[in-house]
Amino acid sequence: MLKMIPWIISVMVSMGAAEAEKEAGIRAPEEFPVVRELPDPFVMNTGERVSGKEQWPSRRKEIADLLLGYEYGHMPPAPDNLRAESVETKLTLEGKATATTFVLSMGPEPRFRMHCGLLAPATGGPKFPVIIAIDPVWQEHVIPTAAQVIERGYAFAGFIYHDVDNDNADRSDGVYPFYPGYDWATLAAWAWASMRLTDYLCTLDSIDTDHMVVTGHSRTGKAALLAGALDERIALTAPHGSGAGGSGSFRIQPKDVETLALITDPTRFHYWFHPRLAGFAGKEDRLPFDQHFLKALVAPRALLSLDARGDIWSNPYGTQQTNMAAAPVFEFLGAKEKIAMFCREGGHDMIPEDWAVLLDFADYLFKNAPRPAWADILPFPKAKRAYSWSMPK
Ligand code: GTR
């Protein structure tokens, strides 16, 4: 804990008056009741239960406030002065794709800059559905994946997420100095940056903005889920191996999974989250949410949770449980078929099989392809649901 103090102070100091106001409703973990099951997302802050669809937008806002207030921190609004600089285009993948690299700049002077890239099929179009990955998709190590995505007729966009936050507790670099006054932590900063790339993609004639996907693996899977949950322009959110603070569950934890205490440990990834989250270590059943609340924000848009059975640490079982507990919200909003999970054999990596599955689900949603059979099969078919409430009738 002592190690975290300079970081906590820097997060708190960077909070402006607006944030302080938002803090007003914040409670200590002990002030929340113990709820052992996955909490009911339909219960509003007043204690009343949502009964009609028209109430969902305000409940959705309450859920987002909870998650930002206790888990991820608050982000700045979209800048109104986003600009692409140093735009360079060349043919790549043996002439099958055009690769455009650019630097997105935004915010007050001096402007924040992040390196981005977009690959698009060289033929077809004129518009392409796009997969946004929190990864530098134009770089050498991503080429085999890029080839797979392009082959299927999708554009592929990404950015250097270390430009935004270098994946450490230092808030004197990355995006933070450009936007003082916000208590966002790393995952929120990466999610925000992916939304800025999305802003830019929406200005391009080559992008089919009705069919945009966001994905990422592991830590960037957590950020992708947060981005897709908040950004209603995203049609399909597909986190992979995202586990604790992503698709997993803080309450439903079989043996050997990453716990809230472990992930927020001062020697590990505490800085990915708002410092308040660490306060719930050992008190997970007092959290006023679990990760199915984040998934519920995606509805009625589509959500595909991708995992691997051997990746126990990322809690695939808990991921199924949060999918099961988010499903009533999808059904309530008339989007029952828009939530699915795929869990292959093997370990912690995003491999060609995962990309194929993601593209198959996207084809089903966007291109009228048949619904993949796996989309209606739960990886742990015998799992009992971890909640007693049900969808409002
Ligand atoms: C693990 C960590 C996970 C996950 C992963 C990664 O060691 O415990 O939460 O994010 O690293 O990003 O590679």
mmCIF file of C-alpha atoms and ligand atoms in Angstrom:
data_model
loop_
_atom_site.group_PDB
_atom_site.id
_atom_site.type_symbol
_atom_site.label_atom_id
_atom_site.label_comp_id
_atom_site.label_asym_id
_atom_site.label_seq_id
_atom_site.Cartn_x
_atom_site.Cartn_y
_atom_site.Cartn_z
ATOM 1 C CA MET A 1 0.000 0.000 0.000
ATOM 2 C CA LEU A 2 2.807 2.440 0.924
ATOM 3 C CA LYS A 3 4.217 2.061 -2.581
ATOM 4 C CA MET A 4 0.913 3.261 -4.048
ATOM 5 C CA ILE A 5 0.803 6.508 -2.074
ATOM 6 C CA PRO A 6 2.662 8.779 -4.562
ATOM 7 C CA TRP A 7 0.423 7.454 -7.349
ATOM 8 C CA ILE A 8 -2.785 7.907 -5.351
ATOM 9 C CA ILE A 9 -1.711 11.458 -4.498
ATOM 10 C CA SER A 10 -0.973 12.225 -8.145
ATOM 11 C CA VAL A 11 -4.406 10.910 -9.199
ATOM 12 C CA MET A 12 -6.154 12.913 -6.472
ATOM 13 C CA VAL A 13 -4.183 16.106 -7.152
ATOM 14 C CA SER A 14 -5.015 15.874 -10.830
ATOM 15 C CA MET A 15 -8.731 15.931 -10.009
ATOM 16 C CA GLY A 16 -10.398 19.259 -10.693
ATOM 17 C CA ALA A 17 -13.481 20.845 -9.186
ATOM 18 C CA ALA A 18 -15.818 19.003 -11.550
ATOM 19 C CA GLU A 19 -14.436 15.687 -10.423
ATOM 20 C CA ALA A 20 -14.635 16.697 -6.780
ATOM 21 C CA GLU A 21 -18.342 17.327 -7.300
ATOM 22 C CA LYS A 22 -18.819 13.872 -8.770
ATOM 23 C CA GLU A 23 -17.112 12.482 -5.707
ATOM 24 C CA ALA A 24 -19.962 13.698 -3.543
ATOM 25 C CA GLY A 25 -21.953 10.485 -3.959
ATOM 26 C CA ILE A 26 -18.957 8.185 -3.456
ATOM 27 C CA ARG A 27 -19.172 5.748 -0.533
ATOM 28 C CA ALA A 28 -16.617 3.641 1.340
ATOM 29 C CA PRO A 29 -16.754 -0.140 0.715
ATOM 30 C CA GLU A 30 -18.120 -0.749 4.241
ATOM 31 C CA GLU A 31 -21.112 1.477 3.471
ATOM 32 C CA PHE A 32 -22.333 -0.937 0.792
ATOM 33 C CA PRO A 33 -24.407 -3.962 1.757
ATOM 34 C CA VAL A 34 -22.948 -7.424 1.280
ATOM 35 C CA VAL A 35 -24.391 -8.949 -1.916
ATOM 36 C CA ARG A 36 -22.966 -12.400 -2.507
ATOM 37 C CA GLU A 37 -24.648 -13.081 -5.832
ATOM 38 C CA LEU A 38 -24.076 -11.074 -8.996
ATOM 39 C CA PRO A 39 -26.022 -7.858 -8.311
ATOM 40 C CA ASP A 40 -29.231 -6.986 -10.127
ATOM 41 C CA PRO A 41 -28.441 -4.440 -12.880
ATOM 42 C CA PHE A 42 -32.108 -3.436 -13.110
ATOM 43 C CA VAL A 43 -32.249 -1.901 -9.602
ATOM 44 C CA MET A 44 -31.942 1.862 -9.908
ATOM 45 C CA ASN A 45 -30.157 4.097 -7.398
ATOM 46 C CA THR A 46 -33.542 4.983 -5.907
ATOM 47 C CA GLY A 47 -34.042 1.288 -5.050
ATOM 48 C CA GLU A 48 -36.864 0.968 -7.588
ATOM 49 C CA ARG A 49 -36.557 -1.594 -10.330
ATOM 50 C CA VAL A 50 -36.541 -0.711 -14.036
ATOM 51 C CA SER A 51 -39.900 -1.785 -15.438
ATOM 52 C CA GLY A 52 -39.934 -0.341 -18.955
ATOM 53 C CA LYS A 53 -37.362 -0.009 -21.713
ATOM 54 C CA GLU A 54 -37.670 3.774 -21.603
ATOM 55 C CA GLN A 55 -36.042 3.731 -18.144
ATOM 56 C CA TRP A 56 -32.948 1.915 -19.368
ATOM 57 C CA PRO A 57 -30.992 4.970 -20.681
ATOM 58 C CA SER A 58 -31.027 6.582 -17.225
ATOM 59 C CA ARG A 59 -30.173 3.279 -15.493
ATOM 60 C CA ARG A 60 -27.404 2.801 -18.061
ATOM 61 C CA LYS A 61 -25.994 6.193 -17.075
ATOM 62 C CA GLU A 62 -26.089 5.218 -13.381
ATOM 63 C CA ILE A 63 -24.204 2.007 -14.147
ATOM 64 C CA ALA A 64 -21.558 3.896 -16.141
ATOM 65 C CA ASP A 65 -21.142 6.349 -13.260
ATOM 66 C CA LEU A 66 -20.629 3.481 -10.812
ATOM 67 C CA LEU A 67 -17.999 1.837 -12.972
ATOM 68 C CA LEU A 68 -16.121 5.057 -13.667
ATOM 69 C CA GLY A 69 -16.400 6.192 -10.052
ATOM 70 C CA TYR A 70 -15.146 3.000 -8.410
ATOM 71 C CA GLU A 71 -13.179 1.114 -11.034
ATOM 72 C CA TYR A 72 -11.791 3.063 -13.979
ATOM 73 C CA GLY A 73 -11.913 6.803 -13.300
ATOM 74 C CA HIS A 74 -13.447 9.581 -15.401
ATOM 75 C CA MET A 75 -12.279 10.526 -18.891
ATOM 76 C CA PRO A 76 -12.232 13.877 -20.707
ATOM 77 C CA PRO A 77 -14.909 14.465 -23.350
ATOM 78 C CA ALA A 78 -14.053 14.015 -27.032
ATOM 79 C CA PRO A 79 -11.784 16.846 -28.206
ATOM 80 C CA ASP A 80 -13.275 19.096 -30.901
ATOM 81 C CA ASN A 81 -9.945 19.603 -32.623
ATOM 82 C CA LEU A 82 -8.806 16.128 -33.620
ATOM 83 C CA ARG A 83 -6.378 16.232 -36.570
ATOM 84 C CA ALA A 84 -4.519 13.606 -38.590
ATOM 85 C CA GLU A 85 -0.911 14.577 -39.350
ATOM 86 C CA SER A 86 1.969 12.929 -41.227
ATOM 87 C CA VAL A 87 -0.446 10.791 -43.221
ATOM 88 C CA GLU A 88 1.395 8.221 -45.349
ATOM 89 C CA THR A 89 -0.152 5.524 -47.500
ATOM 90 C CA LYS A 90 1.420 2.525 -49.234
ATOM 91 C CA LEU A 91 0.376 -0.828 -50.595
ATOM 92 C CA THR A 92 1.073 -3.775 -48.333
ATOM 93 C CA LEU A 93 0.291 -7.499 -47.941
ATOM 94 C CA GLU A 94 1.442 -8.198 -51.523
ATOM 95 C CA GLY A 95 -0.810 -5.490 -52.877
ATOM 96 C CA LYS A 96 -3.918 -6.774 -51.089
ATOM 97 C CA ALA A 97 -4.196 -3.833 -48.699
ATOM 98 C CA THR A 98 -3.428 -0.156 -48.384
ATOM 99 C CA ALA A 99 -1.701 0.749 -45.159
ATOM 100 C CA THR A 100 -2.103 4.301 -43.942
ATOM 101 C CA THR A 101 -0.111 5.514 -40.978
ATOM 102 C CA PHE A 102 -0.841 8.837 -39.300
ATOM 103 C CA VAL A 103 -0.436 10.731 -36.093
ATOM 104 C CA LEU A 104 -3.642 11.842 -34.393
ATOM 105 C CA SER A 105 -3.172 15.096 -32.551
ATOM 106 C CA MET A 106 -5.697 16.676 -30.193
ATOM 107 C CA GLY A 107 -6.293 18.792 -27.150
ATOM 108 C CA PRO A 108 -4.782 22.094 -26.067
ATOM 109 C CA GLU A 109 -1.282 23.295 -27.084
ATOM 110 C CA PRO A 110 1.040 21.483 -26.834
ATOM 111 C CA ARG A 111 -1.140 18.868 -28.455
ATOM 112 C CA PHE A 112 -1.293 15.235 -27.435
ATOM 113 C CA ARG A 113 -0.150 12.922 -30.237
ATOM 114 C CA MET A 114 -0.609 9.234 -30.831
ATOM 115 C CA HIS A 115 0.625 7.030 -33.666
ATOM 116 C CA CYS A 116 -2.147 5.225 -35.512
ATOM 117 C CA GLY A 117 -2.583 3.040 -38.547
ATOM 118 C CA LEU A 118 -5.340 1.767 -40.799
ATOM 119 C CA LEU A 119 -5.174 -1.140 -43.217
ATOM 120 C CA ALA A 120 -7.972 -1.472 -45.754
ATOM 121 C CA PRO A 121 -8.564 -4.066 -48.480
ATOM 122 C CA ALA A 122 -7.149 -2.794 -51.788
ATOM 123 C CA THR A 123 -10.226 -4.022 -53.682
ATOM 124 C CA GLY A 124 -13.939 -4.043 -52.920
ATOM 125 C CA GLY A 125 -15.651 -1.389 -50.887
ATOM 126 C CA PRO A 126 -16.093 1.530 -51.278
ATOM 127 C CA LYS A 127 -16.839 1.147 -47.535
ATOM 128 C CA PHE A 128 -15.451 -1.537 -45.235
ATOM 129 C CA PRO A 129 -16.538 -2.664 -41.805
ATOM 130 C CA VAL A 130 -13.624 -2.069 -39.453
ATOM 131 C CA ILE A 131 -11.973 -3.875 -36.585
ATOM 132 C CA ILE A 132 -10.344 -1.485 -34.153
ATOM 133 C CA ALA A 133 -7.686 -3.218 -32.085
ATOM 134 C CA ILE A 134 -5.854 -1.586 -29.201
ATOM 135 C CA ASP A 135 -2.587 -2.508 -30.858
ATOM 136 C CA PRO A 136 -0.297 -1.091 -33.584
ATOM 137 C CA VAL A 137 -1.932 -3.205 -36.303
ATOM 138 C CA TRP A 138 0.318 -1.957 -39.132
ATOM 139 C CA GLN A 139 3.515 -3.178 -37.479
ATOM 140 C CA GLU A 140 5.499 -6.256 -38.436
ATOM 141 C CA HIS A 141 4.398 -8.514 -35.562
ATOM 142 C CA VAL A 142 0.696 -8.071 -36.420
ATOM 143 C CA ILE A 143 1.071 -8.869 -40.161
ATOM 144 C CA PRO A 144 -0.349 -12.438 -40.049
ATOM 145 C CA THR A 145 -3.435 -11.192 -38.178
ATOM 146 C CA ALA A 146 -3.785 -8.219 -40.514
ATOM 147 C CA ALA A 147 -3.674 -10.595 -43.505
ATOM 148 C CA GLN A 148 -6.470 -12.670 -41.940
ATOM 149 C CA VAL A 149 -8.647 -9.609 -41.289
ATOM 150 C CA ILE A 150 -8.084 -8.099 -44.760
ATOM 151 C CA GLU A 151 -8.760 -11.449 -46.431
ATOM 152 C CA ARG A 152 -12.216 -11.403 -44.838
ATOM 153 C CA GLY A 153 -13.000 -7.950 -46.249
ATOM 154 C CA TYR A 154 -12.568 -5.908 -43.080
ATOM 155 C CA ALA A 155 -10.436 -2.835 -42.475
ATOM 156 C CA PHE A 156 -8.110 -3.007 -39.489
ATOM 157 C CA ALA A 157 -7.198 0.022 -37.359
ATOM 158 C CA GLY A 158 -5.133 0.502 -34.244
ATOM 159 C CA PHE A 159 -2.725 2.719 -32.326
ATOM 160 C CA ILE A 160 0.371 2.616 -30.153
ATOM 161 C CA TYR A 161 -1.242 2.458 -26.755
ATOM 162 C CA HIS A 162 2.043 3.204 -25.023
ATOM 163 C CA ASP A 163 1.803 6.726 -26.511
ATOM 164 C CA VAL A 164 -1.259 7.177 -24.315
ATOM 165 C CA ASP A 165 -0.053 5.477 -21.152
ATOM 166 C CA ASN A 166 3.254 3.706 -21.018
ATOM 167 C CA ASP A 167 1.782 0.966 -18.827
ATOM 168 C CA ASN A 168 3.209 2.181 -15.565
ATOM 169 C CA ALA A 169 2.134 4.332 -12.630
ATOM 170 C CA ASP A 170 3.910 7.455 -13.945
ATOM 171 C CA ARG A 171 1.315 10.121 -14.737
ATOM 172 C CA SER A 172 3.831 12.717 -15.829
ATOM 173 C CA ASP A 173 3.927 11.285 -19.358
ATOM 174 C CA GLY A 174 1.457 9.946 -21.933
ATOM 175 C CA VAL A 175 -1.911 11.665 -22.223
ATOM 176 C CA TYR A 176 -2.269 12.797 -18.597
ATOM 177 C CA PRO A 177 -0.402 16.148 -18.660
ATOM 178 C CA PHE A 178 -2.581 17.265 -21.605
ATOM 179 C CA TYR A 179 -5.823 16.718 -19.724
ATOM 180 C CA PRO A 180 -5.368 17.682 -16.092
ATOM 181 C CA GLY A 181 -8.456 17.447 -13.897
ATOM 182 C CA TYR A 182 -9.422 13.825 -14.579
ATOM 183 C CA ASP A 183 -9.018 10.829 -12.296
ATOM 184 C CA TRP A 184 -8.740 8.298 -15.126
ATOM 185 C CA ALA A 185 -6.384 5.373 -14.800
ATOM 186 C CA THR A 186 -4.588 3.385 -17.508
ATOM 187 C CA LEU A 187 -7.482 1.264 -18.814
ATOM 188 C CA ALA A 188 -9.686 4.351 -19.118
ATOM 189 C CA ALA A 189 -6.916 6.233 -20.937
ATOM 190 C CA TRP A 190 -6.449 3.406 -23.446
ATOM 191 C CA ALA A 191 -10.229 3.097 -23.920
ATOM 192 C CA TRP A 192 -10.529 6.869 -24.437
ATOM 193 C CA ALA A 193 -7.753 6.787 -27.039
ATOM 194 C CA SER A 194 -9.519 4.041 -28.957
ATOM 195 C CA MET A 195 -12.620 6.245 -29.009
ATOM 196 C CA ARG A 196 -10.508 9.069 -30.477
ATOM 197 C CA LEU A 197 -9.308 6.751 -33.234
ATOM 198 C CA THR A 198 -12.985 5.856 -33.752
ATOM 199 C CA ASP A 199 -13.780 9.601 -34.056
ATOM 200 C CA TYR A 200 -11.255 9.823 -36.851
ATOM 201 C CA LEU A 201 -12.413 6.649 -38.623
ATOM 202 C CA CYS A 202 -15.922 8.107 -38.667
ATOM 203 C CA THR A 203 -14.650 10.951 -40.867
ATOM 204 C CA LEU A 204 -13.351 8.573 -43.577
ATOM 205 C CA ASP A 205 -15.333 7.642 -46.688
ATOM 206 C CA SER A 206 -13.800 4.147 -46.667
ATOM 207 C CA ILE A 207 -15.263 3.161 -43.280
ATOM 208 C CA ASP A 208 -18.686 1.614 -42.802
ATOM 209 C CA THR A 209 -19.444 3.368 -39.529
ATOM 210 C CA ASP A 210 -22.486 1.178 -38.830
ATOM 211 C CA HIS A 211 -20.206 -1.816 -38.582
ATOM 212 C CA MET A 212 -17.330 -1.056 -36.253
ATOM 213 C CA VAL A 213 -15.786 -3.612 -33.884
ATOM 214 C CA VAL A 214 -13.436 -3.023 -30.955
ATOM 215 C CA THR A 215 -11.150 -5.737 -29.645
ATOM 216 C CA GLY A 216 -8.013 -6.339 -27.631
ATOM 217 C CA HIS A 217 -6.302 -9.104 -25.719
ATOM 218 C CA SER A 218 -5.709 -9.343 -21.991
ATOM 219 C CA ARG A 219 -4.925 -5.835 -20.667
ATOM 220 C CA THR A 220 -6.009 -4.278 -23.931
ATOM 221 C CA GLY A 221 -9.037 -6.608 -23.901
ATOM 222 C CA LYS A 222 -10.068 -4.951 -20.629
ATOM 223 C CA ALA A 223 -9.669 -1.526 -22.282
ATOM 224 C CA ALA A 224 -11.550 -2.710 -25.390
ATOM 225 C CA LEU A 225 -14.493 -3.863 -23.279
ATOM 226 C CA LEU A 226 -14.580 -0.507 -21.506
ATOM 227 C CA ALA A 227 -14.427 1.372 -24.833
ATOM 228 C CA GLY A 228 -17.164 -0.753 -26.394
ATOM 229 C CA ALA A 229 -19.318 -0.459 -23.296
ATOM 230 C CA LEU A 230 -19.212 3.344 -23.317
ATOM 231 C CA ASP A 231 -19.124 4.085 -27.033
ATOM 232 C CA GLU A 232 -22.510 3.551 -28.672
ATOM 233 C CA ARG A 233 -21.011 3.831 -32.164
ATOM 234 C CA ILE A 234 -19.377 0.416 -31.719
ATOM 235 C CA ALA A 235 -21.549 -2.372 -33.145
ATOM 236 C CA LEU A 236 -19.563 -5.312 -31.749
ATOM 237 C CA THR A 237 -17.371 -5.391 -28.651
ATOM 238 C CA ALA A 238 -15.090 -8.423 -28.525
ATOM 239 C CA PRO A 239 -12.636 -8.584 -25.615
ATOM 240 C CA HIS A 240 -10.265 -11.555 -25.538
ATOM 241 C CA GLY A 241 -8.694 -13.119 -22.419
ATOM 242 C CA SER A 242 -9.583 -9.970 -20.510
ATOM 243 C CA GLY A 243 -10.258 -11.541 -17.088
ATOM 244 C CA ALA A 244 -10.034 -9.413 -13.941
ATOM 245 C CA GLY A 245 -11.287 -5.870 -14.564
ATOM 246 C CA GLY A 246 -12.509 -7.049 -17.991
ATOM 247 C CA SER A 247 -14.873 -9.876 -18.830
ATOM 248 C CA GLY A 248 -14.214 -11.892 -15.663
ATOM 249 C CA SER A 249 -15.995 -11.619 -12.351
ATOM 250 C CA PHE A 250 -14.694 -10.269 -9.064
ATOM 251 C CA ARG A 251 -17.201 -12.386 -7.109
ATOM 252 C CA ILE A 252 -17.276 -15.660 -9.029
ATOM 253 C CA GLN A 253 -13.759 -16.915 -8.663
ATOM 254 C CA PRO A 254 -12.809 -20.569 -9.013
ATOM 255 C CA LYS A 255 -9.379 -21.581 -7.732
ATOM 256 C CA ASP A 256 -6.264 -19.984 -9.269
ATOM 257 C CA VAL A 257 -7.908 -16.999 -10.964
ATOM 258 C CA GLU A 258 -6.635 -13.432 -10.707
ATOM 259 C CA THR A 259 -8.445 -11.752 -7.816
ATOM 260 C CA LEU A 260 -9.231 -8.106 -7.220
ATOM 261 C CA ALA A 261 -6.543 -8.062 -4.508
ATOM 262 C CA LEU A 262 -3.931 -9.560 -6.838
ATOM 263 C CA ILE A 263 -4.583 -7.293 -9.791
ATOM 264 C CA THR A 264 -4.640 -4.123 -7.661
ATOM 265 C CA ASP A 265 -1.550 -5.147 -5.684
ATOM 266 C CA PRO A 266 0.869 -2.188 -5.383
ATOM 267 C CA THR A 267 3.610 -4.250 -7.033
ATOM 268 C CA ARG A 268 1.402 -5.208 -9.976
ATOM 269 C CA PHE A 269 -1.367 -3.448 -11.908
ATOM 270 C CA HIS A 270 -2.978 -1.113 -9.373
ATOM 271 C CA TYR A 271 -2.434 1.844 -11.730
ATOM 272 C CA TRP A 272 -4.747 0.318 -14.377
ATOM 273 C CA PHE A 273 -7.647 1.158 -12.058
ATOM 274 C CA HIS A 274 -8.954 4.012 -9.957
ATOM 275 C CA PRO A 275 -7.375 3.690 -6.494
ATOM 276 C CA ARG A 276 -10.847 3.141 -5.032
ATOM 277 C CA LEU A 277 -11.070 -0.341 -6.536
ATOM 278 C CA ALA A 278 -8.226 -1.636 -4.348
ATOM 279 C CA GLY A 279 -10.347 -0.722 -1.308
ATOM 280 C CA PHE A 280 -12.694 -3.586 -2.221
ATOM 281 C CA ALA A 281 -9.964 -6.248 -1.972
ATOM 282 C CA GLY A 282 -11.323 -8.979 0.301
ATOM 283 C CA LYS A 283 -14.683 -7.146 0.222
ATOM 284 C CA GLU A 284 -15.697 -7.993 -3.332
ATOM 285 C CA ASP A 285 -19.217 -8.811 -2.194
ATOM 286 C CA ARG A 286 -19.639 -5.167 -1.217
ATOM 287 C CA LEU A 287 -18.902 -3.930 -4.736
ATOM 288 C CA PRO A 288 -22.058 -2.194 -5.982
ATOM 289 C CA PHE A 289 -21.504 -3.932 -9.324
ATOM 290 C CA ASP A 290 -19.634 -6.777 -10.946
ATOM 291 C CA GLN A 291 -18.336 -6.969 -14.492
ATOM 292 C CA HIS A 292 -21.735 -7.953 -15.925
ATOM 293 C CA PHE A 293 -22.678 -4.299 -15.340
ATOM 294 C CA LEU A 294 -19.967 -3.299 -17.817
ATOM 295 C CA LYS A 295 -21.279 -5.873 -20.286
ATOM 296 C CA ALA A 296 -24.841 -4.614 -19.771
ATOM 297 C CA LEU A 297 -23.740 -1.186 -21.058
ATOM 298 C CA VAL A 298 -23.018 -2.797 -24.426
ATOM 299 C CA ALA A 299 -26.665 -3.877 -24.919
ATOM 300 C CA PRO A 300 -28.505 -3.734 -27.279
ATOM 301 C CA ARG A 301 -25.335 -3.645 -29.379
ATOM 302 C CA ALA A 302 -23.378 -6.915 -29.713
ATOM 303 C CA LEU A 303 -20.903 -8.465 -27.285
ATOM 304 C CA LEU A 304 -18.652 -11.448 -27.889
ATOM 305 C CA SER A 305 -16.517 -12.620 -24.968
ATOM 306 C CA LEU A 306 -13.533 -14.621 -26.165
ATOM 307 C CA ASP A 307 -11.488 -16.780 -23.827
ATOM 308 C CA ALA A 308 -9.420 -19.953 -23.573
ATOM 309 C CA ARG A 309 -10.207 -22.878 -21.329
ATOM 310 C CA GLY A 310 -6.612 -23.316 -20.193
ATOM 311 C CA ASP A 311 -6.295 -19.634 -19.284
ATOM 312 C CA ILE A 312 -7.609 -20.211 -15.760
ATOM 313 C CA TRP A 313 -5.967 -16.995 -14.467
ATOM 314 C CA SER A 314 -8.279 -14.969 -16.751
ATOM 315 C CA ASN A 315 -11.314 -16.667 -15.218
ATOM 316 C CA PRO A 316 -13.192 -18.081 -18.232
ATOM 317 C CA TYR A 317 -15.794 -19.550 -15.867
ATOM 318 C CA GLY A 318 -16.402 -16.119 -14.302
ATOM 319 C CA THR A 319 -16.597 -14.676 -17.813
ATOM 320 C CA GLN A 320 -19.401 -17.096 -18.633
ATOM 321 C CA GLN A 321 -21.126 -16.060 -15.395
ATOM 322 C CA THR A 322 -20.948 -12.351 -16.246
ATOM 323 C CA ASN A 323 -22.221 -13.135 -19.738
ATOM 324 C CA MET A 324 -25.110 -15.101 -18.200
ATOM 325 C CA ALA A 325 -25.906 -12.197 -15.857
ATOM 326 C CA ALA A 326 -25.705 -9.577 -18.618
ATOM 327 C CA ALA A 327 -27.920 -11.659 -20.935
ATOM 328 C CA PRO A 328 -31.217 -10.573 -19.281
ATOM 329 C CA VAL A 329 -30.368 -6.949 -20.136
ATOM 330 C CA PHE A 330 -29.778 -7.890 -23.769
ATOM 331 C CA GLU A 331 -33.056 -9.800 -23.797
ATOM 332 C CA PHE A 332 -34.892 -6.925 -22.083
ATOM 333 C CA LEU A 333 -33.695 -4.611 -24.841
ATOM 334 C CA GLY A 334 -34.720 -7.056 -27.576
ATOM 335 C CA ALA A 335 -31.178 -8.167 -28.387
ATOM 336 C CA LYS A 336 -31.062 -11.679 -26.967
ATOM 337 C CA GLU A 337 -29.023 -13.006 -29.874
ATOM 338 C CA LYS A 338 -26.395 -10.258 -29.587
ATOM 339 C CA ILE A 339 -24.461 -11.706 -26.644
ATOM 340 C CA ALA A 340 -22.233 -14.764 -27.015
ATOM 341 C CA MET A 341 -19.104 -16.390 -25.699
ATOM 342 C CA PHE A 342 -16.453 -18.512 -27.345
ATOM 343 C CA CYS A 343 -13.878 -20.432 -25.369
ATOM 344 C CA ARG A 344 -11.322 -22.504 -27.230
ATOM 345 C CA GLU A 345 -8.866 -25.002 -25.801
ATOM 346 C CA GLY A 346 -5.426 -23.649 -24.964
ATOM 347 C CA GLY A 347 -3.908 -20.716 -23.166
ATOM 348 C CA HIS A 348 -3.461 -16.967 -22.864
ATOM 349 C CA ASP A 349 -2.975 -15.654 -26.371
ATOM 350 C CA MET A 350 -5.130 -14.330 -29.204
ATOM 351 C CA ILE A 351 -4.528 -16.808 -32.012
ATOM 352 C CA PRO A 352 -5.845 -17.184 -35.607
ATOM 353 C CA GLU A 353 -8.730 -19.365 -34.346
ATOM 354 C CA ASP A 354 -9.929 -16.495 -32.123
ATOM 355 C CA TRP A 355 -9.761 -14.030 -34.985
ATOM 356 C CA ALA A 356 -11.657 -16.451 -37.237
ATOM 357 C CA VAL A 357 -14.397 -16.766 -34.616
ATOM 358 C CA LEU A 358 -14.591 -12.993 -34.145
ATOM 359 C CA LEU A 359 -14.855 -12.490 -37.919
ATOM 360 C CA ASP A 360 -17.523 -15.222 -38.191
ATOM 361 C CA PHE A 361 -19.627 -13.484 -35.535
ATOM 362 C CA ALA A 362 -19.114 -10.127 -37.269
ATOM 363 C CA ASP A 363 -20.124 -11.705 -40.620
ATOM 364 C CA TYR A 364 -23.277 -13.025 -38.932
ATOM 365 C CA LEU A 365 -24.108 -9.587 -37.518
ATOM 366 C CA PHE A 366 -23.067 -7.451 -40.480
ATOM 367 C CA LYS A 367 -23.214 -9.611 -43.589
ATOM 368 C CA ASN A 368 -26.146 -11.938 -43.083
ATOM 369 C CA ALA A 369 -23.883 -14.961 -42.712
ATOM 370 C CA PRO A 370 -25.392 -17.903 -40.799
ATOM 371 C CA ARG A 371 -25.237 -17.722 -37.009
ATOM 372 C CA PRO A 372 -22.211 -19.762 -35.899
ATOM 373 C CA ALA A 373 -23.269 -22.897 -33.987
ATOM 374 C CA TRP A 374 -20.906 -22.122 -31.073
ATOM 375 C CA ALA A 375 -22.758 -18.853 -30.403
ATOM 376 C CA ASP A 376 -25.579 -20.792 -28.741
ATOM 377 C CA ILE A 377 -23.401 -23.129 -26.695
ATOM 378 C CA LEU A 378 -21.987 -22.147 -23.319
ATOM 379 C CA PRO A 379 -18.454 -23.416 -22.652
ATOM 380 C CA PHE A 380 -19.454 -24.566 -19.146
ATOM 381 C CA PRO A 381 -22.935 -25.970 -19.858
ATOM 382 C CA LYS A 382 -23.460 -27.241 -16.314
ATOM 383 C CA ALA A 383 -22.772 -23.883 -14.629
ATOM 384 C CA LYS A 384 -25.620 -22.694 -12.409
ATOM 385 C CA ARG A 385 -26.406 -19.023 -12.756
ATOM 386 C CA ALA A 386 -24.915 -16.865 -10.005
ATOM 387 C CA TYR A 387 -27.962 -14.638 -9.432
ATOM 388 C CA SER A 388 -31.556 -15.054 -8.279
ATOM 389 C CA TRP A 389 -33.204 -12.040 -9.966
ATOM 390 C CA SER A 390 -34.728 -12.116 -13.427
ATOM 391 C CA MET A 391 -35.566 -9.771 -16.254
ATOM 392 C CA PRO A 392 -38.437 -7.331 -15.556
ATOM 393 C CA LYS A 393 -41.615 -8.591 -17.207
HETATM 394 C C1 GTR B 1 -1.544 -10.812 -16.631
HETATM 395 C C2 GTR B 1 -2.467 -10.041 -15.774
HETATM 396 C C3 GTR B 1 -3.757 -9.930 -16.457
HETATM 397 C C4 GTR B 1 -3.599 -9.543 -17.919
HETATM 398 C C5 GTR B 1 -2.282 -9.927 -18.544
HETATM 399 C C6 GTR B 1 -1.764 -9.175 -19.757
HETATM 400 O O1 GTR B 1 -0.387 -11.186 -15.993
HETATM 401 O O2 GTR B 1 -2.534 -10.611 -14.527
HETATM 402 O O3 GTR B 1 -4.686 -9.171 -15.776
HETATM 403 O O4 GTR B 1 -3.958 -8.297 -18.180
HETATM 404 O O5 GTR B 1 -1.264 -10.018 -17.708
HETATM 405 O O6 GTR B 1 -2.195 -8.100 -20.133
HETATM 406 O O7 GTR B 1 -0.883 -9.710 -20.372
#
